[in-house]
PDB file of C-alpha atoms in Angstrom:
ATOM      1  CA  MET A   1      24.839  -3.214  11.864  1.00  0.00           C
ATOM      2  CA  GLN A   2      22.367  -5.057   9.665  1.00  0.00           C
ATOM      3  CA  VAL A   3      18.658  -5.814   9.769  1.00  0.00           C
ATOM      4  CA  LYS A   4      16.212  -7.440   7.349  1.00  0.00           C
ATOM      5  CA  VAL A   5      12.561  -6.365   7.184  1.00  0.00           C
ATOM      6  CA  LYS A   6       9.622  -7.908   5.318  1.00  0.00           C
ATOM      7  CA  THR A   7       7.075  -5.393   4.087  1.00  0.00           C
ATOM      8  CA  PRO A   8       3.559  -6.506   3.050  1.00  0.00           C
ATOM      9  CA  ALA A   9       1.244  -5.392   0.264  1.00  0.00           C
ATOM     10  CA  LYS A  10      -2.238  -4.086   1.048  1.00  0.00           C
ATOM     11  CA  ILE A  11      -5.564  -4.321  -0.721  1.00  0.00           C
ATOM     12  CA  ASN A  12      -8.528  -1.960  -0.363  1.00  0.00           C
ATOM     13  CA  LEU A  13     -11.646  -3.835   0.705  1.00  0.00           C
ATOM     14  CA  THR A  14     -13.456  -0.523   0.342  1.00  0.00           C
ATOM     15  CA  LEU A  15     -12.307   2.847  -1.003  1.00  0.00           C
ATOM     16  CA  GLU A  16     -14.845   5.675  -0.951  1.00  0.00           C
ATOM     17  CA  VAL A  17     -14.049   9.283  -1.805  1.00  0.00           C
ATOM     18  CA  LEU A  18     -15.816  11.857   0.359  1.00  0.00           C
ATOM     19  CA  GLY A  19     -14.673  15.106  -1.238  1.00  0.00           C
ATOM     20  CA  LYS A  20     -11.716  17.305  -2.160  1.00  0.00           C
ATOM     21  CA  ARG A  21      -9.720  19.089   0.535  1.00  0.00           C
ATOM     22  CA  GLU A  22      -8.186  22.548   0.519  1.00  0.00           C
ATOM     23  CA  ASP A  23      -4.694  21.001   0.332  1.00  0.00           C
ATOM     24  CA  GLY A  24      -5.551  19.316  -2.986  1.00  0.00           C
ATOM     25  CA  PHE A  25      -5.933  15.812  -1.533  1.00  0.00           C
ATOM     26  CA  HIS A  26      -9.250  14.006  -1.176  1.00  0.00           C
ATOM     27  CA  ASP A  27     -10.888  12.866   2.044  1.00  0.00           C
ATOM     28  CA  ILE A  28     -11.568   9.145   1.923  1.00  0.00           C
ATOM     29  CA  GLN A  29     -12.969   6.336   3.980  1.00  0.00           C
ATOM     30  CA  SER A  30     -11.333   3.012   3.259  1.00  0.00           C
ATOM     31  CA  ILE A  31     -10.837  -0.405   4.783  1.00  0.00           C
ATOM     32  CA  MET A  32      -7.344  -1.613   3.933  1.00  0.00           C
ATOM     33  CA  GLN A  33      -6.103  -5.124   4.560  1.00  0.00           C
ATOM     34  CA  MET A  34      -2.539  -6.473   4.592  1.00  0.00           C
ATOM     35  CA  ILE A  35      -1.771  -9.617   2.590  1.00  0.00           C
ATOM     36  CA  ASN A  36       1.209 -11.985   2.666  1.00  0.00           C
ATOM     37  CA  LEU A  37       2.921 -10.699  -0.476  1.00  0.00           C
ATOM     38  CA  TYR A  38       6.181  -9.152   0.689  1.00  0.00           C
ATOM     39  CA  ASP A  39       9.088  -7.014  -0.387  1.00  0.00           C
ATOM     40  CA  TYR A  40      12.291  -7.514   1.612  1.00  0.00           C
ATOM     41  CA  LEU A  41      14.642  -4.750   2.746  1.00  0.00           C
ATOM     42  CA  THR A  42      18.200  -5.499   3.863  1.00  0.00           C
ATOM     43  CA  ILE A  43      19.570  -2.458   5.700  1.00  0.00           C
ATOM     44  CA  ASP A  44      23.269  -2.062   6.548  1.00  0.00           C
ATOM     45  CA  VAL A  45      24.400   0.918   8.613  1.00  0.00           C
ATOM     46  CA  GLU A  46      27.942   1.928   9.538  1.00  0.00           C
ATOM     47  CA  LYS A  47      29.504   5.038  11.027  1.00  0.00           C
ATOM     48  CA  SER A  48      31.023   7.349   8.447  1.00  0.00           C
ATOM     49  CA  GLU A  49      32.679  10.729   8.153  1.00  0.00           C
ATOM     50  CA  LYS A  50      29.782  11.896   6.023  1.00  0.00           C
ATOM     51  CA  PHE A  51      26.092  11.178   5.582  1.00  0.00           C
ATOM     52  CA  GLU A  52      25.586   8.725   2.697  1.00  0.00           C
ATOM     53  CA  ILE A  53      22.651   6.692   1.335  1.00  0.00           C
ATOM     54  CA  ASN A  54      23.156   3.909  -1.210  1.00  0.00           C
ATOM     55  CA  LEU A  55      20.096   2.101  -2.552  1.00  0.00           C
ATOM     56  CA  ALA A  56      20.092  -0.978  -4.768  1.00  0.00           C
ATOM     57  CA  GLY A  57      17.608  -3.657  -5.749  1.00  0.00           C
ATOM     58  CA  ASP A  58      16.373  -6.245  -8.217  1.00  0.00           C
ATOM     59  CA  ASN A  59      13.695  -4.184 -10.022  1.00  0.00           C
ATOM     60  CA  PRO A  60      14.965  -2.021 -12.912  1.00  0.00           C
ATOM     61  CA  ASN A  61      11.721  -0.012 -13.006  1.00  0.00           C
ATOM     62  CA  ILE A  62      12.247   1.933  -9.785  1.00  0.00           C
ATOM     63  CA  PRO A  63      14.793   4.682  -9.047  1.00  0.00           C
ATOM     64  CA  TYR A  64      17.577   3.980  -6.557  1.00  0.00           C
ATOM     65  CA  ASN A  65      18.211   7.613  -5.680  1.00  0.00           C
ATOM     66  CA  GLU A  66      16.652  10.531  -3.796  1.00  0.00           C
ATOM     67  CA  LYS A  67      13.367  10.010  -5.700  1.00  0.00           C
ATOM     68  CA  ASN A  68      12.844   6.645  -3.990  1.00  0.00           C
ATOM     69  CA  ILE A  69      10.511   6.799  -0.990  1.00  0.00           C
ATOM     70  CA  VAL A  70      12.926   4.587   0.999  1.00  0.00           C
ATOM     71  CA  TYR A  71      15.609   7.248   0.500  1.00  0.00           C
ATOM     72  CA  LYS A  72      13.160   9.894   1.720  1.00  0.00           C
ATOM     73  CA  ALA A  73      12.284   7.744   4.747  1.00  0.00           C
ATOM     74  CA  ILE A  74      15.948   7.476   5.739  1.00  0.00           C
ATOM     75  CA  VAL A  75      16.373  11.256   5.470  1.00  0.00           C
ATOM     76  CA  SER A  76      13.239  11.795   7.591  1.00  0.00           C
ATOM     77  CA  PHE A  77      14.464   9.366  10.242  1.00  0.00           C
ATOM     78  CA  VAL A  78      17.900  10.975  10.422  1.00  0.00           C
ATOM     79  CA  GLU A  79      16.438  14.473  10.723  1.00  0.00           C
ATOM     80  CA  ARG A  80      13.920  13.424  13.414  1.00  0.00           C
ATOM     81  CA  THR A  81      16.534  11.611  15.530  1.00  0.00           C
ATOM     82  CA  ASN A  82      19.457  14.023  14.938  1.00  0.00           C
ATOM     83  CA  LEU A  83      21.751  11.139  14.033  1.00  0.00           C
ATOM     84  CA  THR A  84      25.439  11.719  13.527  1.00  0.00           C
ATOM     85  CA  SER A  85      26.945  10.870  10.141  1.00  0.00           C
ATOM     86  CA  HIS A  86      26.365   7.300   8.980  1.00  0.00           C
ATOM     87  CA  LYS A  87      26.485   5.349   5.747  1.00  0.00           C
ATOM     88  CA  PHE A  88      23.232   3.586   4.865  1.00  0.00           C
ATOM     89  CA  ASN A  89      23.195   0.713   2.362  1.00  0.00           C
ATOM     90  CA  VAL A  90      19.737  -0.667   1.515  1.00  0.00           C
ATOM     91  CA  TYR A  91      18.925  -3.522  -0.848  1.00  0.00           C
ATOM     92  CA  ILE A  92      15.260  -3.734  -1.928  1.00  0.00           C
ATOM     93  CA  GLN A  93      13.973  -7.112  -3.103  1.00  0.00           C
ATOM     94  CA  LYS A  94      10.729  -6.324  -4.928  1.00  0.00           C
ATOM     95  CA  ASN A  95       7.963  -8.906  -5.100  1.00  0.00           C
ATOM     96  CA  ILE A  96       5.073  -6.427  -4.939  1.00  0.00           C
ATOM     97  CA  PRO A  97       4.348  -4.986  -8.419  1.00  0.00           C
ATOM     98  CA  THR A  98       5.002  -1.266  -8.841  1.00  0.00           C
ATOM     99  CA  GLU A  99       2.262   1.268  -9.682  1.00  0.00           C
ATOM    100  CA  ALA A 100      -0.258  -1.400  -8.789  1.00  0.00           C
ATOM    101  CA  GLY A 101      -2.448   0.007  -6.001  1.00  0.00           C
ATOM    102  CA  LEU A 102      -0.820  -2.385  -3.518  1.00  0.00           C
ATOM    103  CA  ALA A 103       1.237   0.207  -1.568  1.00  0.00           C
ATOM    104  CA  GLY A 104       4.540  -1.529  -2.226  1.00  0.00           C
ATOM    105  CA  GLY A 105       6.555   1.684  -2.071  1.00  0.00           C
ATOM    106  CA  SER A 106       4.757   2.901   1.040  1.00  0.00           C
ATOM    107  CA  SER A 107       5.335  -0.442   2.730  1.00  0.00           C
ATOM    108  CA  ASP A 108       9.048  -0.316   1.906  1.00  0.00           C
ATOM    109  CA  ALA A 109       9.267   3.151   3.484  1.00  0.00           C
ATOM    110  CA  VAL A 110       7.603   1.899   6.674  1.00  0.00           C
ATOM    111  CA  GLY A 111      10.019  -1.031   6.661  1.00  0.00           C
ATOM    112  CA  ALA A 112      12.910   1.442   6.475  1.00  0.00           C
ATOM    113  CA  PHE A 113      11.544   3.383   9.472  1.00  0.00           C
ATOM    114  CA  LEU A 114      11.114   0.207  11.533  1.00  0.00           C
ATOM    115  CA  GLY A 115      14.478  -1.229  10.519  1.00  0.00           C
ATOM    116  CA  LEU A 116      16.374   1.944  11.395  1.00  0.00           C
ATOM    117  CA  ASN A 117      14.476   2.347  14.657  1.00  0.00           C
ATOM    118  CA  TYR A 118      15.476  -1.213  15.562  1.00  0.00           C
ATOM    119  CA  LEU A 119      19.150  -0.696  14.675  1.00  0.00           C
ATOM    120  CA  PHE A 120      19.395   2.503  16.726  1.00  0.00           C
ATOM    121  CA  ASN A 121      17.670   1.026  19.818  1.00  0.00           C
ATOM    122  CA  ASN A 122      14.203   2.491  19.293  1.00  0.00           C
ATOM    123  CA  PRO A 123      14.673   6.244  19.657  1.00  0.00           C
ATOM    124  CA  LEU A 124      11.151   6.777  18.242  1.00  0.00           C
ATOM    125  CA  ASN A 125       7.911   5.588  19.845  1.00  0.00           C
ATOM    126  CA  GLN A 126       4.744   4.627  17.971  1.00  0.00           C
ATOM    127  CA  LYS A 127       3.420   8.194  18.024  1.00  0.00           C
ATOM    128  CA  ASP A 128       6.683   9.493  16.549  1.00  0.00           C
ATOM    129  CA  LEU A 129       6.584   6.873  13.804  1.00  0.00           C
ATOM    130  CA  LEU A 130       2.952   7.675  12.963  1.00  0.00           C
ATOM    131  CA  GLU A 131       3.896  11.350  12.589  1.00  0.00           C
ATOM    132  CA  LEU A 132       6.819  10.526  10.278  1.00  0.00           C
ATOM    133  CA  CYS A 133       4.601   8.211   8.215  1.00  0.00           C
ATOM    134  CA  ALA A 134       1.830  10.826   7.866  1.00  0.00           C
ATOM    135  CA  LYS A 135       4.302  13.401   6.551  1.00  0.00           C
ATOM    136  CA  LEU A 136       5.755  11.038   3.960  1.00  0.00           C
ATOM    137  CA  GLY A 137       2.598   9.583   2.389  1.00  0.00           C
ATOM    138  CA  SER A 138      -1.079   8.680   2.660  1.00  0.00           C
ATOM    139  CA  ASP A 139      -0.834   4.879   3.050  1.00  0.00           C
ATOM    140  CA  LEU A 140       2.097   4.637   5.451  1.00  0.00           C
ATOM    141  CA  ASN A 141       0.147   4.850   8.707  1.00  0.00           C
ATOM    142  CA  VAL A 142      -2.057   1.982   7.501  1.00  0.00           C
ATOM    143  CA  ILE A 143       0.996  -0.197   6.838  1.00  0.00           C
ATOM    144  CA  LEU A 144       2.529   0.754  10.190  1.00  0.00           C
ATOM    145  CA  MET A 145      -0.633  -0.357  12.007  1.00  0.00           C
ATOM    146  CA  GLY A 146      -0.928  -3.587   9.985  1.00  0.00           C
ATOM    147  CA  GLY A 147      -3.732  -6.125   9.779  1.00  0.00           C
ATOM    148  CA  CYS A 148      -7.147  -4.716   8.880  1.00  0.00           C
ATOM    149  CA  VAL A 149      -7.359  -0.925   9.173  1.00  0.00           C
ATOM    150  CA  LEU A 150      -9.952   1.828   8.791  1.00  0.00           C
ATOM    151  CA  ALA A 151      -8.370   4.865   7.105  1.00  0.00           C
ATOM    152  CA  ASN A 152      -9.899   8.339   7.045  1.00  0.00           C
ATOM    153  CA  GLY A 153      -8.691  11.811   6.083  1.00  0.00           C
ATOM    154  CA  ARG A 154      -6.324  11.394   3.140  1.00  0.00           C
ATOM    155  CA  GLY A 155      -5.550   7.959   4.576  1.00  0.00           C
ATOM    156  CA  GLU A 156      -3.350   9.018   7.493  1.00  0.00           C
ATOM    157  CA  ASN A 157      -6.018   8.743  10.229  1.00  0.00           C
ATOM    158  CA  VAL A 158      -6.149   5.080  11.150  1.00  0.00           C
ATOM    159  CA  ALA A 159      -7.955   2.717  13.509  1.00  0.00           C
ATOM    160  CA  PRO A 160      -7.680  -1.082  13.840  1.00  0.00           C
ATOM    161  CA  LEU A 161     -10.555  -3.282  12.710  1.00  0.00           C
ATOM    162  CA  PRO A 162     -11.372  -6.942  13.411  1.00  0.00           C
ATOM    163  CA  PHE A 163      -9.312  -9.269  11.223  1.00  0.00           C
ATOM    164  CA  VAL A 164     -10.905 -12.009   9.128  1.00  0.00           C
ATOM    165  CA  GLU A 165      -8.711 -14.436   7.180  1.00  0.00           C
ATOM    166  CA  TYR A 166      -9.517 -14.872   3.486  1.00  0.00           C
ATOM    167  CA  PRO A 167      -7.651 -16.514   0.624  1.00  0.00           C
ATOM    168  CA  VAL A 168      -6.560 -13.827  -1.855  1.00  0.00           C
ATOM    169  CA  SER A 169      -5.671 -13.904  -5.564  1.00  0.00           C
ATOM    170  CA  LEU A 170      -4.333 -10.961  -7.575  1.00  0.00           C
ATOM    171  CA  ILE A 171      -4.274 -10.108 -11.279  1.00  0.00           C
ATOM    172  CA  LYS A 172      -2.720  -7.111 -13.015  1.00  0.00           C
ATOM    173  CA  PRO A 173      -2.181  -6.064 -16.639  1.00  0.00           C
ATOM    174  CA  ASN A 174       1.502  -5.943 -17.508  1.00  0.00           C
ATOM    175  CA  ASN A 175       2.863  -2.472 -18.273  1.00  0.00           C
ATOM    176  CA  LEU A 176      -0.186  -0.631 -16.937  1.00  0.00           C
ATOM    177  CA  GLY A 177       0.143   1.528 -13.867  1.00  0.00           C
ATOM    178  CA  ILE A 178      -2.495   4.071 -12.854  1.00  0.00           C
ATOM    179  CA  SER A 179      -1.336   6.859 -10.569  1.00  0.00           C
ATOM    180  CA  ALA A 180      -3.408   7.972  -7.600  1.00  0.00           C
ATOM    181  CA  LYS A 181      -3.397  11.456  -9.133  1.00  0.00           C
ATOM    182  CA  GLU A 182      -5.065  10.154 -12.310  1.00  0.00           C
ATOM    183  CA  GLY A 183      -7.601   8.121 -10.346  1.00  0.00           C
ATOM    184  CA  TYR A 184      -8.700  11.019  -8.161  1.00  0.00           C
ATOM    185  CA  GLN A 185      -8.767  13.490 -11.063  1.00  0.00           C
ATOM    186  CA  LYS A 186     -11.049  11.185 -13.040  1.00  0.00           C
ATOM    187  CA  TYR A 187     -13.239  10.634 -10.004  1.00  0.00           C
ATOM    188  CA  ALA A 188     -13.599  14.401  -9.612  1.00  0.00           C
ATOM    189  CA  GLN A 189     -14.826  14.564 -13.227  1.00  0.00           C
ATOM    190  CA  LEU A 190     -17.632  12.015 -12.698  1.00  0.00           C
ATOM    191  CA  GLU A 191     -21.035  13.620 -13.063  1.00  0.00           C
ATOM    192  CA  ASN A 192     -22.814  11.033 -10.937  1.00  0.00           C
ATOM    193  CA  LYS A 193     -20.627  10.183  -7.973  1.00  0.00           C
ATOM    194  CA  PRO A 194     -21.601   6.955  -6.165  1.00  0.00           C
ATOM    195  CA  LYS A 195     -22.773   7.195  -2.565  1.00  0.00           C
ATOM    196  CA  ASN A 196     -22.721   3.656  -1.193  1.00  0.00           C
ATOM    197  CA  ASP A 197     -21.188   3.965   2.292  1.00  0.00           C
ATOM    198  CA  ASN A 198     -20.014   0.361   2.027  1.00  0.00           C
ATOM    199  CA  THR A 199     -17.226   1.150   4.489  1.00  0.00           C
ATOM    200  CA  HIS A 200     -19.470   1.569   7.525  1.00  0.00           C
ATOM    201  CA  LYS A 201     -21.591  -1.403   6.468  1.00  0.00           C
ATOM    202  CA  MET A 202     -18.455  -3.542   6.185  1.00  0.00           C
ATOM    203  CA  ILE A 203     -17.239  -2.497   9.641  1.00  0.00           C
ATOM    204  CA  GLU A 204     -20.432  -4.007  11.087  1.00  0.00           C
ATOM    205  CA  PHE A 205     -19.912  -7.172   9.020  1.00  0.00           C
ATOM    206  CA  LEU A 206     -16.322  -7.487  10.293  1.00  0.00           C
ATOM    207  CA  LYS A 207     -17.458  -7.089  13.901  1.00  0.00           C
ATOM    208  CA  LYS A 208     -20.003  -9.893  13.416  1.00  0.00           C
ATOM    209  CA  GLY A 209     -17.629 -12.104  11.432  1.00  0.00           C
ATOM    210  CA  ASP A 210     -19.973 -12.001   8.427  1.00  0.00           C
ATOM    211  CA  ASP A 211     -18.814 -12.513   4.834  1.00  0.00           C
ATOM    212  CA  VAL A 212     -17.630  -9.103   3.572  1.00  0.00           C
ATOM    213  CA  ARG A 213     -17.395 -10.039  -0.111  1.00  0.00           C
ATOM    214  CA  PRO A 214     -20.792  -8.552  -1.101  1.00  0.00           C
ATOM    215  CA  LEU A 215     -19.576  -5.149   0.170  1.00  0.00           C
ATOM    216  CA  LEU A 216     -16.210  -4.967  -1.654  1.00  0.00           C
ATOM    217  CA  TYR A 217     -16.115  -1.636  -3.486  1.00  0.00           C
ATOM    218  CA  ASN A 218     -13.775   1.021  -4.941  1.00  0.00           C
ATOM    219  CA  ASP A 219     -14.826   4.497  -6.143  1.00  0.00           C
ATOM    220  CA  LEU A 220     -11.603   4.872  -8.148  1.00  0.00           C
ATOM    221  CA  GLU A 221     -12.430   1.753 -10.158  1.00  0.00           C
ATOM    222  CA  THR A 222     -15.659   3.462 -11.182  1.00  0.00           C
ATOM    223  CA  ALA A 223     -13.596   6.484 -12.277  1.00  0.00           C
ATOM    224  CA  VAL A 224     -10.980   4.735 -14.465  1.00  0.00           C
ATOM    225  CA  TYR A 225     -12.631   1.497 -15.603  1.00  0.00           C
ATOM    226  CA  ASN A 226     -14.101   2.759 -18.896  1.00  0.00           C
ATOM    227  CA  ASP A 227     -10.741   4.203 -19.999  1.00  0.00           C
ATOM    228  CA  TYR A 228      -8.795   0.940 -19.966  1.00  0.00           C
ATOM    229  CA  GLU A 229      -9.646  -2.140 -21.989  1.00  0.00           C
ATOM    230  CA  GLN A 230      -7.082  -4.058 -19.899  1.00  0.00           C
ATOM    231  CA  LEU A 231      -9.207  -3.559 -16.773  1.00  0.00           C
ATOM    232  CA  GLN A 232     -12.390  -4.521 -18.589  1.00  0.00           C
ATOM    233  CA  LYS A 233     -10.799  -7.841 -19.605  1.00  0.00           C
ATOM    234  CA  ILE A 234     -10.109  -8.644 -15.956  1.00  0.00           C
ATOM    235  CA  LYS A 235     -13.695  -7.888 -14.935  1.00  0.00           C
ATOM    236  CA  GLN A 236     -15.139  -9.856 -17.829  1.00  0.00           C
ATOM    237  CA  ALA A 237     -13.170 -12.911 -16.696  1.00  0.00           C
ATOM    238  CA  ASN A 238     -13.742 -12.306 -12.962  1.00  0.00           C
ATOM    239  CA  GLN A 239     -17.134 -10.807 -12.233  1.00  0.00           C
ATOM    240  CA  ASN A 240     -16.437 -10.415  -8.491  1.00  0.00           C
ATOM    241  CA  ALA A 241     -12.952  -8.931  -8.829  1.00  0.00           C
ATOM    242  CA  ILE A 242     -12.383  -5.478  -7.315  1.00  0.00           C
ATOM    243  CA  MET A 243      -9.612  -2.991  -8.066  1.00  0.00           C
ATOM    244  CA  SER A 244      -7.179  -2.150  -5.265  1.00  0.00           C
ATOM    245  CA  GLY A 245      -6.267   1.505  -4.686  1.00  0.00           C
ATOM    246  CA  SER A 246      -5.900   3.418  -7.939  1.00  0.00           C
ATOM    247  CA  GLY A 247      -5.075   0.164  -9.744  1.00  0.00           C
ATOM    248  CA  SER A 248      -4.201  -1.501 -11.880  1.00  0.00           C
ATOM    249  CA  THR A 249      -4.303  -4.649  -9.711  1.00  0.00           C
ATOM    250  CA  TYR A 250      -7.581  -6.484  -9.117  1.00  0.00           C
ATOM    251  CA  PHE A 251      -8.219  -9.060  -6.395  1.00  0.00           C
ATOM    252  CA  VAL A 252     -10.730 -11.740  -5.486  1.00  0.00           C
ATOM    253  CA  LEU A 253     -11.352 -13.201  -2.036  1.00  0.00           C
ATOM    254  CA  ASP A 254     -11.953 -16.887  -1.394  1.00  0.00           C
ATOM    255  CA  GLU A 255     -12.304 -17.947  -5.020  1.00  0.00           C
ATOM    256  CA  LYS A 256     -10.110 -19.004  -7.909  1.00  0.00           C
ATOM    257  CA  ILE A 257      -8.866 -16.290 -10.247  1.00  0.00           C
ATOM    258  CA  ASN A 258      -9.573 -16.645 -13.961  1.00  0.00           C
ATOM    259  CA  THR A 259      -6.367 -15.551 -15.630  1.00  0.00           C
ATOM    260  CA  VAL A 260      -6.043 -13.386 -18.742  1.00  0.00           C
ATOM    261  CA  ASP A 261      -3.315 -14.062 -21.320  1.00  0.00           C
ATOM    262  CA  ASN A 262      -0.025 -12.295 -20.586  1.00  0.00           C
ATOM    263  CA  TYR A 263      -1.306 -10.695 -17.362  1.00  0.00           C
ATOM    264  CA  TRP A 264       0.619 -10.951 -14.096  1.00  0.00           C
ATOM    265  CA  PHE A 265      -1.260 -12.930 -11.465  1.00  0.00           C
ATOM    266  CA  LYS A 266      -0.593 -14.372  -8.027  1.00  0.00           C
ATOM    267  CA  GLU A 267      -2.609 -17.066  -6.285  1.00  0.00           C
ATOM    268  CA  GLY A 268      -2.326 -18.751  -2.897  1.00  0.00           C
ATOM    269  CA  LEU A 269      -2.108 -15.542  -0.873  1.00  0.00           C
ATOM    270  CA  LYS A 270      -4.119 -14.690   2.243  1.00  0.00           C
ATOM    271  CA  THR A 271      -5.065 -11.752   4.432  1.00  0.00           C
ATOM    272  CA  ILE A 272      -2.806 -11.299   7.489  1.00  0.00           C
ATOM    273  CA  SER A 273      -3.172  -9.681  10.919  1.00  0.00           C
ATOM    274  CA  THR A 274       0.295  -8.078  10.921  1.00  0.00           C
ATOM    275  CA  GLY A 275       2.267  -5.342   9.105  1.00  0.00           C
ATOM    276  CA  CYS A 276       6.002  -4.883   8.501  1.00  0.00           C
ATOM    277  CA  GLU A 277       8.160  -7.245  10.521  1.00  0.00           C
ATOM    278  CA  ILE A 278      11.840  -7.517  11.468  1.00  0.00           C
ATOM    279  CA  ILE A 279      13.093 -10.973  10.429  1.00  0.00           C
TER     280      ILE A 279
END
């Protein structure tokens, strides 16, 4: 049995940190938006005498073992559905940069859930999938819902929002990844924490179909920006660019990106109303 899944990147139109939780995570409010930059998963499954997972791919910077979130997603699916022994072969074609604030890994994990659910005749409903996603990571429920999404809690509480199509361009320093852990730790150390509530303002703009660009905002950018000259170069060249997630990717909506020498960039993208899709 084989299936191919395309898994989109996301950008954060807003990301506002509300406070630290007892479990060590932070409560957030964020509007996340899928864009048409995709990884592709090819999943082959066959019956076997023993349980086996083999991952491969075209990006040498990610692990193809039990540390990979796709591997963890397969294990979670098998445990939830009580599957008999099978051999799983997954090839990951990476187009979404890693450690970039674009949720590439999370999206691949959701793609694995959806692909396996499809191959085994949908043993899990949407509620089951949301529960699996919430256990595995903070962004997965957003990707599962797709389109434009309001995320609360640590990101696992989601609700759909009106979709507005925008052209999107991305730019990212090569060889700079900023972990979510670093971003939130540095935010916690800020003496003067911003209180903008752009998220709720943007929800009203989306409902009216108004231009959301004046409300684009990210608390984590405020936390890490002064520590990285590479980020400052992006902002100097693109005054309206906003960081996505914990970085290090920046995006602009509906305008041309001004590139920086030797930085990765991608133009000609757009916001989309969907999430992961079987192809």
